[in-house]
Short mmCIF file of C-alpha atoms in Angstrom, two decimals:
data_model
loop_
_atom_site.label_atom_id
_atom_site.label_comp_id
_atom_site.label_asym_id
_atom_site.label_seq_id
_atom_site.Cartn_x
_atom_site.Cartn_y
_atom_site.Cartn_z
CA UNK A 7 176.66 -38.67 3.68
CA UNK A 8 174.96 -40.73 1.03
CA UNK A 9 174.48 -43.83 1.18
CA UNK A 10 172.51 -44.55 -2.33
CA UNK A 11 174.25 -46.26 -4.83
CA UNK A 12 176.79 -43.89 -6.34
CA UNK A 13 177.47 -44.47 -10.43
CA UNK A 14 180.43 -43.06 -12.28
CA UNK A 15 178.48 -40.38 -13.61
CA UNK A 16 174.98 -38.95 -14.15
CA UNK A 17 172.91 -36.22 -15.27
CA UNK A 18 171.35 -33.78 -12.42
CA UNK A 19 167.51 -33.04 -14.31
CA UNK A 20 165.77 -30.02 -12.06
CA UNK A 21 161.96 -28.72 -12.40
CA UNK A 22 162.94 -26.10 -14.33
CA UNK A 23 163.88 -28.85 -17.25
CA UNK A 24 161.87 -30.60 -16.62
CA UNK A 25 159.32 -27.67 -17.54
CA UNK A 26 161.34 -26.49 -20.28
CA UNK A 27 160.84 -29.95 -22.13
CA UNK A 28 156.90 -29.86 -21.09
CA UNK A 29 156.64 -26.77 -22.61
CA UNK A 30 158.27 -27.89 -25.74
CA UNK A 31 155.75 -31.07 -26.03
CA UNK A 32 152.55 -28.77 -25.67
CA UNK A 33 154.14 -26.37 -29.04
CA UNK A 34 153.86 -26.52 -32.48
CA UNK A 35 157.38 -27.82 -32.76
CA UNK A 36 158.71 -31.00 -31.99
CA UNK A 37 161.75 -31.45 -34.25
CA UNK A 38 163.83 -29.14 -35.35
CA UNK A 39 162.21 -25.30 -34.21
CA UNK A 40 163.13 -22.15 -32.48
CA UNK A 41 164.15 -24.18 -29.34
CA UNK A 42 167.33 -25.42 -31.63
CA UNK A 43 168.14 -22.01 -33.22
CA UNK A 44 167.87 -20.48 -29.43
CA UNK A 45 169.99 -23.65 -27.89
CA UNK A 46 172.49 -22.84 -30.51
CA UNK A 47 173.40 -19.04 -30.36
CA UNK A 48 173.55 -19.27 -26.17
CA UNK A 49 175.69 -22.18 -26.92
CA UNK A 50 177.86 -19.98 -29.15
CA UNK A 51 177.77 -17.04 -26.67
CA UNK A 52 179.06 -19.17 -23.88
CA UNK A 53 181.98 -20.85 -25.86
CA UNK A 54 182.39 -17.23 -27.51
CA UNK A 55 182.60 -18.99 -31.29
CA UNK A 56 180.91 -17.48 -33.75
CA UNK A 57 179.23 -20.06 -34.88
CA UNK A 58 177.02 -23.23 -33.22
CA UNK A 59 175.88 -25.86 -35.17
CA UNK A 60 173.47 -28.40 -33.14
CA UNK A 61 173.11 -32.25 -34.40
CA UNK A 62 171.81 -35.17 -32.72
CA UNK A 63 175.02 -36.51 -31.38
CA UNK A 64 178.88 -35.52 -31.11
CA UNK A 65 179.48 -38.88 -33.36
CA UNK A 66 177.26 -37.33 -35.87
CA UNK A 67 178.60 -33.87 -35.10
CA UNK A 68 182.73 -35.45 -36.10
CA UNK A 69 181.03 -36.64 -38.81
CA UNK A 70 179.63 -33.82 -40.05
CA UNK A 71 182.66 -31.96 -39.02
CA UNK A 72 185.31 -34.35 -41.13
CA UNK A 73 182.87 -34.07 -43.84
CA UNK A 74 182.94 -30.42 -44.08
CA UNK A 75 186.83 -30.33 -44.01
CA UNK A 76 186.57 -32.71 -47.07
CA UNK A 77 188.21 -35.54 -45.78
CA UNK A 78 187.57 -38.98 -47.56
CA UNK A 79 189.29 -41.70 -49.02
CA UNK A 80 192.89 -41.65 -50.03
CA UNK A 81 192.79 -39.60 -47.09
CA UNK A 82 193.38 -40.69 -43.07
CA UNK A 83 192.63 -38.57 -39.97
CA UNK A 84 194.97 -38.81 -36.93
CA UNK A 85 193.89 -39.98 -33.73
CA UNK A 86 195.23 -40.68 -29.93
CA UNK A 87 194.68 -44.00 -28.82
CA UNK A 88 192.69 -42.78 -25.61
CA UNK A 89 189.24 -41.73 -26.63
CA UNK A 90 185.77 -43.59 -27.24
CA UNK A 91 185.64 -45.34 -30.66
CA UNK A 92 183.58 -42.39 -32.34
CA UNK A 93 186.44 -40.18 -33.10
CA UNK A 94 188.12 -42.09 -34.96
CA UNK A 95 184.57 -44.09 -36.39
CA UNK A 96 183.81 -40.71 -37.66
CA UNK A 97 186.90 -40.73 -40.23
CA UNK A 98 186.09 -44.20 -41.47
CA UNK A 99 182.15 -42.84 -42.11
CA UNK A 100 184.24 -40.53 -44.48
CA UNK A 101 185.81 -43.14 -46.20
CA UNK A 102 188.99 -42.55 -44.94
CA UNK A 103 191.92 -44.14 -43.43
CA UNK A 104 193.15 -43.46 -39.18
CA UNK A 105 196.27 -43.64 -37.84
CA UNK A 106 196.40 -43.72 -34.23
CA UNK A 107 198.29 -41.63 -32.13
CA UNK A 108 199.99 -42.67 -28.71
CA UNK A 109 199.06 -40.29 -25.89
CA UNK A 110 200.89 -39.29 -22.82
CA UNK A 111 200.84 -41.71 -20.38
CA UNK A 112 199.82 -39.73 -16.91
CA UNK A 113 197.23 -37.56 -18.60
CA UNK A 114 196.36 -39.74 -21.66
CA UNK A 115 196.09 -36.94 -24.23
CA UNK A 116 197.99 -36.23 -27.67
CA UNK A 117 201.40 -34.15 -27.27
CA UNK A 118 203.35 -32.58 -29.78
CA UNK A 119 205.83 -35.72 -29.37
CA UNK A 120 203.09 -38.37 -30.14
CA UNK A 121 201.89 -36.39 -33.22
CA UNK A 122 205.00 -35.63 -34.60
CA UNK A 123 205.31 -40.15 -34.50
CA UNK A 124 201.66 -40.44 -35.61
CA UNK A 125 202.06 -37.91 -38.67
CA UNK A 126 205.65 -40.23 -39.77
CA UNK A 127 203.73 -42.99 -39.63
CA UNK A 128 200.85 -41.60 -41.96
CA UNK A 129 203.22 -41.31 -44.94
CA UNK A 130 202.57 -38.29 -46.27
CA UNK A 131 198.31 -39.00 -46.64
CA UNK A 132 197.06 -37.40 -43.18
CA UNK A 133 194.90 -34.58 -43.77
CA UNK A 134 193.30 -33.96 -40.56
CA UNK A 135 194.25 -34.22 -36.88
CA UNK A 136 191.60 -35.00 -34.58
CA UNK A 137 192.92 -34.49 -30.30
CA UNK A 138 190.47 -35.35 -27.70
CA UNK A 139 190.26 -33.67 -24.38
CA UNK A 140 189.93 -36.47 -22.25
CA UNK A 141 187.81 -35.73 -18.93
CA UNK A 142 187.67 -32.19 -19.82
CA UNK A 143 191.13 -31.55 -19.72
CA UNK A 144 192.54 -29.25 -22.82
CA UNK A 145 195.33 -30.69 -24.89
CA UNK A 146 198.13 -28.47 -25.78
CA UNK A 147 196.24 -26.95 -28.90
CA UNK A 148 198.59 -24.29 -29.53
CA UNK A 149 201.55 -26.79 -30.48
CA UNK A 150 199.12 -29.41 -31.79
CA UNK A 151 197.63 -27.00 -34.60
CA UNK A 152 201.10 -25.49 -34.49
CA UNK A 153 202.63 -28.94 -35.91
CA UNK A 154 199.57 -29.79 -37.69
CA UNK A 155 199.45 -26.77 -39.79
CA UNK A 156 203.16 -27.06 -40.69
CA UNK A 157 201.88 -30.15 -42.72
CA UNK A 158 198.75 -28.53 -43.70
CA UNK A 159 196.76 -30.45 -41.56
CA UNK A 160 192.56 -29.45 -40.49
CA UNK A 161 192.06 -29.55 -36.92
CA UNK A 162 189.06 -31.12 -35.09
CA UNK A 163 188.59 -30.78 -31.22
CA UNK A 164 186.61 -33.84 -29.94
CA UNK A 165 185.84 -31.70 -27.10
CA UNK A 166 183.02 -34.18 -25.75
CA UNK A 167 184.17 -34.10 -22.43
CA UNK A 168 185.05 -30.47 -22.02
CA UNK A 169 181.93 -27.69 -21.76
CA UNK A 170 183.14 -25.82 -19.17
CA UNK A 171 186.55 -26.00 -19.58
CA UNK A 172 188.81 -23.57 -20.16
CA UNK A 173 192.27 -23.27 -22.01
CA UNK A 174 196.04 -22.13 -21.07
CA UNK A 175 194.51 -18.47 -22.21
CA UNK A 176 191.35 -18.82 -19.89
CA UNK A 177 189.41 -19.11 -22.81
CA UNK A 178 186.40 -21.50 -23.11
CA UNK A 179 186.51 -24.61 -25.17
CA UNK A 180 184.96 -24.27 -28.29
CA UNK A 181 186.18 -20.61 -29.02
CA UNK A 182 188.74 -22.47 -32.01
CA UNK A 183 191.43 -19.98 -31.65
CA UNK A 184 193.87 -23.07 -32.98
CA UNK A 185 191.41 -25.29 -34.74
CA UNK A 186 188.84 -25.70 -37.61
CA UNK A 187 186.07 -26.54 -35.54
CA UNK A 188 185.15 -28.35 -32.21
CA UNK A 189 182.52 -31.22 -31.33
CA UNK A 190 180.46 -31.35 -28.12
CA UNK A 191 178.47 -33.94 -26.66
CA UNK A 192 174.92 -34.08 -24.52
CA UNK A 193 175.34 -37.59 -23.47
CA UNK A 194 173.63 -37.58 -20.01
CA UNK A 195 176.77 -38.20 -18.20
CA UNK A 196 178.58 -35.34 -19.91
CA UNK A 197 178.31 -31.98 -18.04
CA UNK A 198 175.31 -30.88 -20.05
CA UNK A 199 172.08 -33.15 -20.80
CA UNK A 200 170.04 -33.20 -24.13
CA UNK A 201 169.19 -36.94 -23.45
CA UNK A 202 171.40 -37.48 -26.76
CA UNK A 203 172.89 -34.38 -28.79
CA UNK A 204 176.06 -32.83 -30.16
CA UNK A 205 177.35 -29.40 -31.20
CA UNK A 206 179.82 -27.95 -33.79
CA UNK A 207 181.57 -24.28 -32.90
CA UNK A 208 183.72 -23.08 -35.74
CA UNK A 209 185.02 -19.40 -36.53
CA UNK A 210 184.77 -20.56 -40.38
CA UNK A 211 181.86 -19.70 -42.02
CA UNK A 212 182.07 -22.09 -44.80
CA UNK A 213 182.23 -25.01 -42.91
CA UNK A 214 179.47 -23.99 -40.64
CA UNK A 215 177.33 -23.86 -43.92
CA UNK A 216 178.56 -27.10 -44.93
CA UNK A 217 177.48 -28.51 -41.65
CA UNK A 218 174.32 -26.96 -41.89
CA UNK A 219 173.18 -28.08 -44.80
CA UNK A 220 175.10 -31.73 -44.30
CA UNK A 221 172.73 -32.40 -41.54
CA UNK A 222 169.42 -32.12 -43.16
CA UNK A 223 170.33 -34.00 -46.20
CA UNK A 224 172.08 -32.12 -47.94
CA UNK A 225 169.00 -30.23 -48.58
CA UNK A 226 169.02 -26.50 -49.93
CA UNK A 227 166.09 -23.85 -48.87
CA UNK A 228 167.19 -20.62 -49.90
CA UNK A 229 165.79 -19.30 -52.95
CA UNK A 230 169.41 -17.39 -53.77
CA UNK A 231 170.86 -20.53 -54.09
CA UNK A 232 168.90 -22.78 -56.27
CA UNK A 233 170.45 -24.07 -59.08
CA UNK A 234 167.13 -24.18 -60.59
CA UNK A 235 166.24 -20.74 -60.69
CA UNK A 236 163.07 -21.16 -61.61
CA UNK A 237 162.49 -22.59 -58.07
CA UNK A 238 162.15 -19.62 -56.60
CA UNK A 239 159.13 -18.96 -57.59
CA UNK A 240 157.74 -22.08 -56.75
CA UNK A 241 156.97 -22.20 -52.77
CA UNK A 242 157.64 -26.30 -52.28
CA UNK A 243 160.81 -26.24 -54.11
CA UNK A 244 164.13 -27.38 -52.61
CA UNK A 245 167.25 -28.97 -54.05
CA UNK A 246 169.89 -31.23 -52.51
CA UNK A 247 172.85 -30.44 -53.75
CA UNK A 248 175.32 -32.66 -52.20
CA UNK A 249 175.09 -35.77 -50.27
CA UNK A 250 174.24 -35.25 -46.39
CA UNK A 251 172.60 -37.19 -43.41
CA UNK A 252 169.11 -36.92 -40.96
CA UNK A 253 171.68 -35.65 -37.74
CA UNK A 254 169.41 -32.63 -36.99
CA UNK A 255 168.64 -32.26 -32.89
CA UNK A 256 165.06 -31.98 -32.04
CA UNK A 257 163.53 -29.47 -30.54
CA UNK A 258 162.46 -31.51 -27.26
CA UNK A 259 166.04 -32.43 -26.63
CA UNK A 260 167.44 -28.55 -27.32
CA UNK A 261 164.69 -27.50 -24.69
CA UNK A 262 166.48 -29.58 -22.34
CA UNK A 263 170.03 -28.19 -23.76
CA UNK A 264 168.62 -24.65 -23.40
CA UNK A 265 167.59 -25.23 -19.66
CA UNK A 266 170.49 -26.88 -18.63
CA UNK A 267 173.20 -24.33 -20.31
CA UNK A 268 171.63 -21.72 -18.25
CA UNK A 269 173.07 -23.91 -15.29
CA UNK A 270 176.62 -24.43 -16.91
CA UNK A 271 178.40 -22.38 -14.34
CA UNK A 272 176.48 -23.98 -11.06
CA UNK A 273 177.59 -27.68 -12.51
CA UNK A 274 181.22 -26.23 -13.55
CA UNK A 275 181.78 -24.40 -9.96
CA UNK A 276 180.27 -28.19 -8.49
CA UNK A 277 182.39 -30.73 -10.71
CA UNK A 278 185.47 -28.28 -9.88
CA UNK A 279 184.65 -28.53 -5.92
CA UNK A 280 184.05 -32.22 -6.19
CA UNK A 281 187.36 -32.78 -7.94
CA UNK A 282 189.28 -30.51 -5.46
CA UNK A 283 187.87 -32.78 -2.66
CA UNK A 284 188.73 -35.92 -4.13
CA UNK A 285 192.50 -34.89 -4.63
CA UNK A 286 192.78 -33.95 -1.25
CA UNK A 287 191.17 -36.88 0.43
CA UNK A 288 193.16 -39.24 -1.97
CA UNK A 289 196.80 -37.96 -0.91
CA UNK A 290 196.84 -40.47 1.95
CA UNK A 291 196.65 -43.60 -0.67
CA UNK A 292 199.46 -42.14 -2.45
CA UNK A 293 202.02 -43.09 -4.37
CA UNK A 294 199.54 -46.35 -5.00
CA UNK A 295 196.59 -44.01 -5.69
CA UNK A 296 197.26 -40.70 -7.67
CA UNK A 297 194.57 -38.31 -8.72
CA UNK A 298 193.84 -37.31 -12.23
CA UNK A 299 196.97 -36.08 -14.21
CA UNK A 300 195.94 -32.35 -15.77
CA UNK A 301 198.17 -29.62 -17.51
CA UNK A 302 199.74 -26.30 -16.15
CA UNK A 303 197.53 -23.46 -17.28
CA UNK A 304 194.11 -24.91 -18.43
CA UNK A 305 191.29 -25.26 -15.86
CA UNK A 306 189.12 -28.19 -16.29
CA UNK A 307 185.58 -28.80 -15.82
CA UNK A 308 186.13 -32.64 -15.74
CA UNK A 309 183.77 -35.05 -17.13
CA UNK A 310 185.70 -37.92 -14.89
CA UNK A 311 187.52 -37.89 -12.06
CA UNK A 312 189.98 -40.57 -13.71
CA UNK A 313 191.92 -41.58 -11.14
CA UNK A 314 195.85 -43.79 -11.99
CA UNK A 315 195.95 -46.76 -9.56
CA UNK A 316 199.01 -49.12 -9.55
CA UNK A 317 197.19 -52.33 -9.55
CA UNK A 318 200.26 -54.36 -9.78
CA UNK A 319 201.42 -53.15 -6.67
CA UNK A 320 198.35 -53.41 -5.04
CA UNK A 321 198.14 -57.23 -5.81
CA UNK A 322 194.54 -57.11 -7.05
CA UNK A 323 193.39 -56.46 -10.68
CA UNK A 324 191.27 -53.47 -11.58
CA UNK A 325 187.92 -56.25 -12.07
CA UNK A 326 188.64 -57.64 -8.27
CA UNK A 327 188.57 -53.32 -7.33
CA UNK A 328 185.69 -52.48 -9.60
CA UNK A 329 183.91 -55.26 -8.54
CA UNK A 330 184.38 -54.72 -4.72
CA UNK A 331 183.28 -51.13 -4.99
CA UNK A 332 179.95 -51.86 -6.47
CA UNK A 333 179.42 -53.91 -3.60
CA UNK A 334 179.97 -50.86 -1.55
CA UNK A 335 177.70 -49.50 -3.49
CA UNK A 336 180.34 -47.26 -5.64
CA UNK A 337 180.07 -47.69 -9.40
CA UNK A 338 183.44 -47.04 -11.55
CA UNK A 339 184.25 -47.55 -15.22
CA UNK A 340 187.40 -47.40 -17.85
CA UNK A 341 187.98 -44.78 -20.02
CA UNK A 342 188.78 -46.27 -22.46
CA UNK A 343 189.89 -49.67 -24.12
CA UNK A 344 193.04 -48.29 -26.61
CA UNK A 345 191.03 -47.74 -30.20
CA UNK A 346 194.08 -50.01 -31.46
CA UNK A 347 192.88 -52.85 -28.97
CA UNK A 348 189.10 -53.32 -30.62
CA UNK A 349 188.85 -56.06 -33.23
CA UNK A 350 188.04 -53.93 -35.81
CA UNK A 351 190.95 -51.70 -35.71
CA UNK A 352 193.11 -54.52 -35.70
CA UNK A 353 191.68 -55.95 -38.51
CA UNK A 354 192.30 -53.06 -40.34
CA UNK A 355 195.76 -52.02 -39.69
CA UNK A 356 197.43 -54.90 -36.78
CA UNK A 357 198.52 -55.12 -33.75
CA UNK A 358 199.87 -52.06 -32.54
CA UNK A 359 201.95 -51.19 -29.92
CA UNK A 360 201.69 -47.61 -27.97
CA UNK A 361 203.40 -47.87 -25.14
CA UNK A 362 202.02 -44.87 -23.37
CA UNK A 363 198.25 -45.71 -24.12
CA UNK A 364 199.42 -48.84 -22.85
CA UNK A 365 200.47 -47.48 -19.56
CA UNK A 366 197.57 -45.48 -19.21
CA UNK A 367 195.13 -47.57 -19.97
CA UNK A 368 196.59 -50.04 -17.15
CA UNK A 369 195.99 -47.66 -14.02
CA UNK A 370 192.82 -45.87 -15.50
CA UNK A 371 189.99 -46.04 -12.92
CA UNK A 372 186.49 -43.38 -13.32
CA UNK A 373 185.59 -42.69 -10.05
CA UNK A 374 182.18 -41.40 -9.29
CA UNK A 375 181.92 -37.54 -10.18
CA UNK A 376 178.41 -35.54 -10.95
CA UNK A 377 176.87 -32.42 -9.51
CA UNK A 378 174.30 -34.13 -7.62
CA UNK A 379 177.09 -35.53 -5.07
CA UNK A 380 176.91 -35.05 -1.37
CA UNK A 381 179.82 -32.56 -0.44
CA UNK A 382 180.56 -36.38 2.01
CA UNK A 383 180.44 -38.56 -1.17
CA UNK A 384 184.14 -38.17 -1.71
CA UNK A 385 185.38 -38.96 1.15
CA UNK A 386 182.44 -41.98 1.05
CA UNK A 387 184.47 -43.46 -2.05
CA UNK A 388 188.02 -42.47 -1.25
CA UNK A 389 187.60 -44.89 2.22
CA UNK A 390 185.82 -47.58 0.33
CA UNK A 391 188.71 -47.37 -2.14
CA UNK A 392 191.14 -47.31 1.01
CA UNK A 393 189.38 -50.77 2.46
CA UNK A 394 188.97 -52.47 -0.89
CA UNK A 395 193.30 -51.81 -1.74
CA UNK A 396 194.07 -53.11 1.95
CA UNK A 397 195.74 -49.53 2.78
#
């Protein structure tokens, strides 16, 4: 059993990456090389999409991903309440307007239900949907892009928390069967590690152009495509033709990306164990302590172990619990504050009331969950959370 400090989540870095990103530092390429075009075609083999566009974040990769759907203002993109500020930061980068979404309250995800509200409250101006897989678990994407193509909506994945995870088809996340494109993140907690980094998969071919070419300026190479034809003969020329942003990945960071997708399945298979032990260690704090809600039919590779604890009933609020752990040496964190709860959202559009972001929000605890856990480690935080509620 361990008895380190445990926190919520963190990366698992092994000699072989560590030799991977050595070997990029003593190359010719630093930025953007081979490393990135080789980071993004396994990436697009093991999500089976057609195509994988890198960037240096999954903030920049929404971006980029809003962008090439041609959202902007006049325009708003819908949201659910329950995600990390970039999704719907990403829209306002565009220009445009968000409406936010209320999620389900036990698994804290857009439905159908909470769309269908969103989309009358958008007045006729949405233009793109955006539904986040929180802790890896896959909304309902067939009735999301279902209803959202009714009203002629885009669809965006923010699938930050779910490499690895697969849909009600078994099919990875990422393939875009039911959406426009999907976003990724490398965030060292996340279930892969670039030390920062995001990805695009799309089946479209235009808008993986668009994001191409968005992320490096808006900058133009290709001597077929100058407007200037002239150019072509000219070996320095290039042309930016429309407006874009620096969000190109280095190569140092996709030699990381590289080494560490070849381990996907190993840190799946352990996040998947981890979870399974959890949920059976936690059934003797229930109905107080319930594991993570998911969805018949997908299989997640979770990014959290998100626990829903009825503080109220346990006569202790979740800062007293949090606070207790740590000095058990557990770490836990809240994902996430309601986007309609940070100032700037309500300076925007008011308060807001979404009663089932609301309800989730209140139980919400992030327990600690990352490959490098003892098989004991569960068990380890499951007692400590047994002592620290009095059960």
């Amino acid at each position: 059993m361990s008895d380190g400090f445990l926190p919520y989540g963190r990366q698992w870095i092994d000699d072989d990456d560590i030799a991977a990103v050595t070997a990029c530092l003593t190359s010719d390429f630093l930025t953007t090389g081979p490393r990135v075009d080789a980071f993004e075609a396994a990436f697009a083999q093991a999500v089976s999409a057609p195509h994988a566009l890198s960037c240096h974040s999954a903030t920049a990769g929404l971006h980029l991903a809003y962008d090439a759907l041609g959202l902007g203002p006049g325009d708003c993109a819908i949201v659910p309440a329950l995600t990390f500020v970039a999704t719907a930061n990403a829209a306002r980068y565009c220009g445009a307007d968000v409406v936010i979404a209320d999620v389900d309250p036990d698994t804290g995800l857009m439905s159908p239900e909470t769309l269908a509200e969103a989309l009358q409250r958008s007045q006729g101006r949405a233009r793109l949907i955006a539904p986040v897989h929180l802790a890896g678990v896959a909304c309902d994407m067939p009735a999301l892009s279902a209803l959202a193509h009714d009203h002629g909506l885009s669809v965006v994945e923010d699938a930050s928390h779910a490499v690895g995870s697969l849909d009600e088809t078994g099919a990875p996340v990422g393939a875009c069967p039911y959406s426009d494109a999907a976003v990724f993140s490398f965030h060292p907690v996340k279930t892969l590690a670039c030390g920062e980094g995001g990805m695009v998969t799309t089946q479209n071919p235009e808008i993986a152009d668009r994001v191409a070419h968005a992320r490096s300026h808006g900058v133009v190479r290709e001597p077929d495509r100058f407007e200037r034809a002239e150019g072509a003969t000219e070996p320095w020329w290039y042309e930016m033709q429309a407006l874009g942003w620096n969000y190109r990945m280095p190569d140092i960071n996709a030699a990381l990306g590289l080494s560490q997708l070849n381990k996907l399945s190993r840190f799946a298979q352990r996040r998947r164990l981890l979870a399974s032990v959890y949920d059976a260690a936690l059934s003797e704090l229930a109905p107080l302590v319930q594991p993570p809600a998911g969805r018949a039919g997908v299989d997640p590779c979770r990014h959290l172990y998100n626990v829903r604890i009825d503080f109220c009933a346990a006569g202790q609020s979740r800062a007293d619990v949090m606070m207790a752990l740590k000095d058990q040496g557990i770490g836990t964190q809240v994902h996430y504050i309601p986007v309609h709860h940070h100032p700037y959202y309500k300076a925007l559009y008011g308060e807001q009331t979404l009663p089932g972001a609301e309800r989730h929000y209140a139980r919400t605890l992030s327990l600690p969950l990352y490959p490098a856990m003892s098989d004991d480690d569960p068990a380890r935080v499951v007692s400590a959370l047994k002592a620290v509620l009095g059960l």
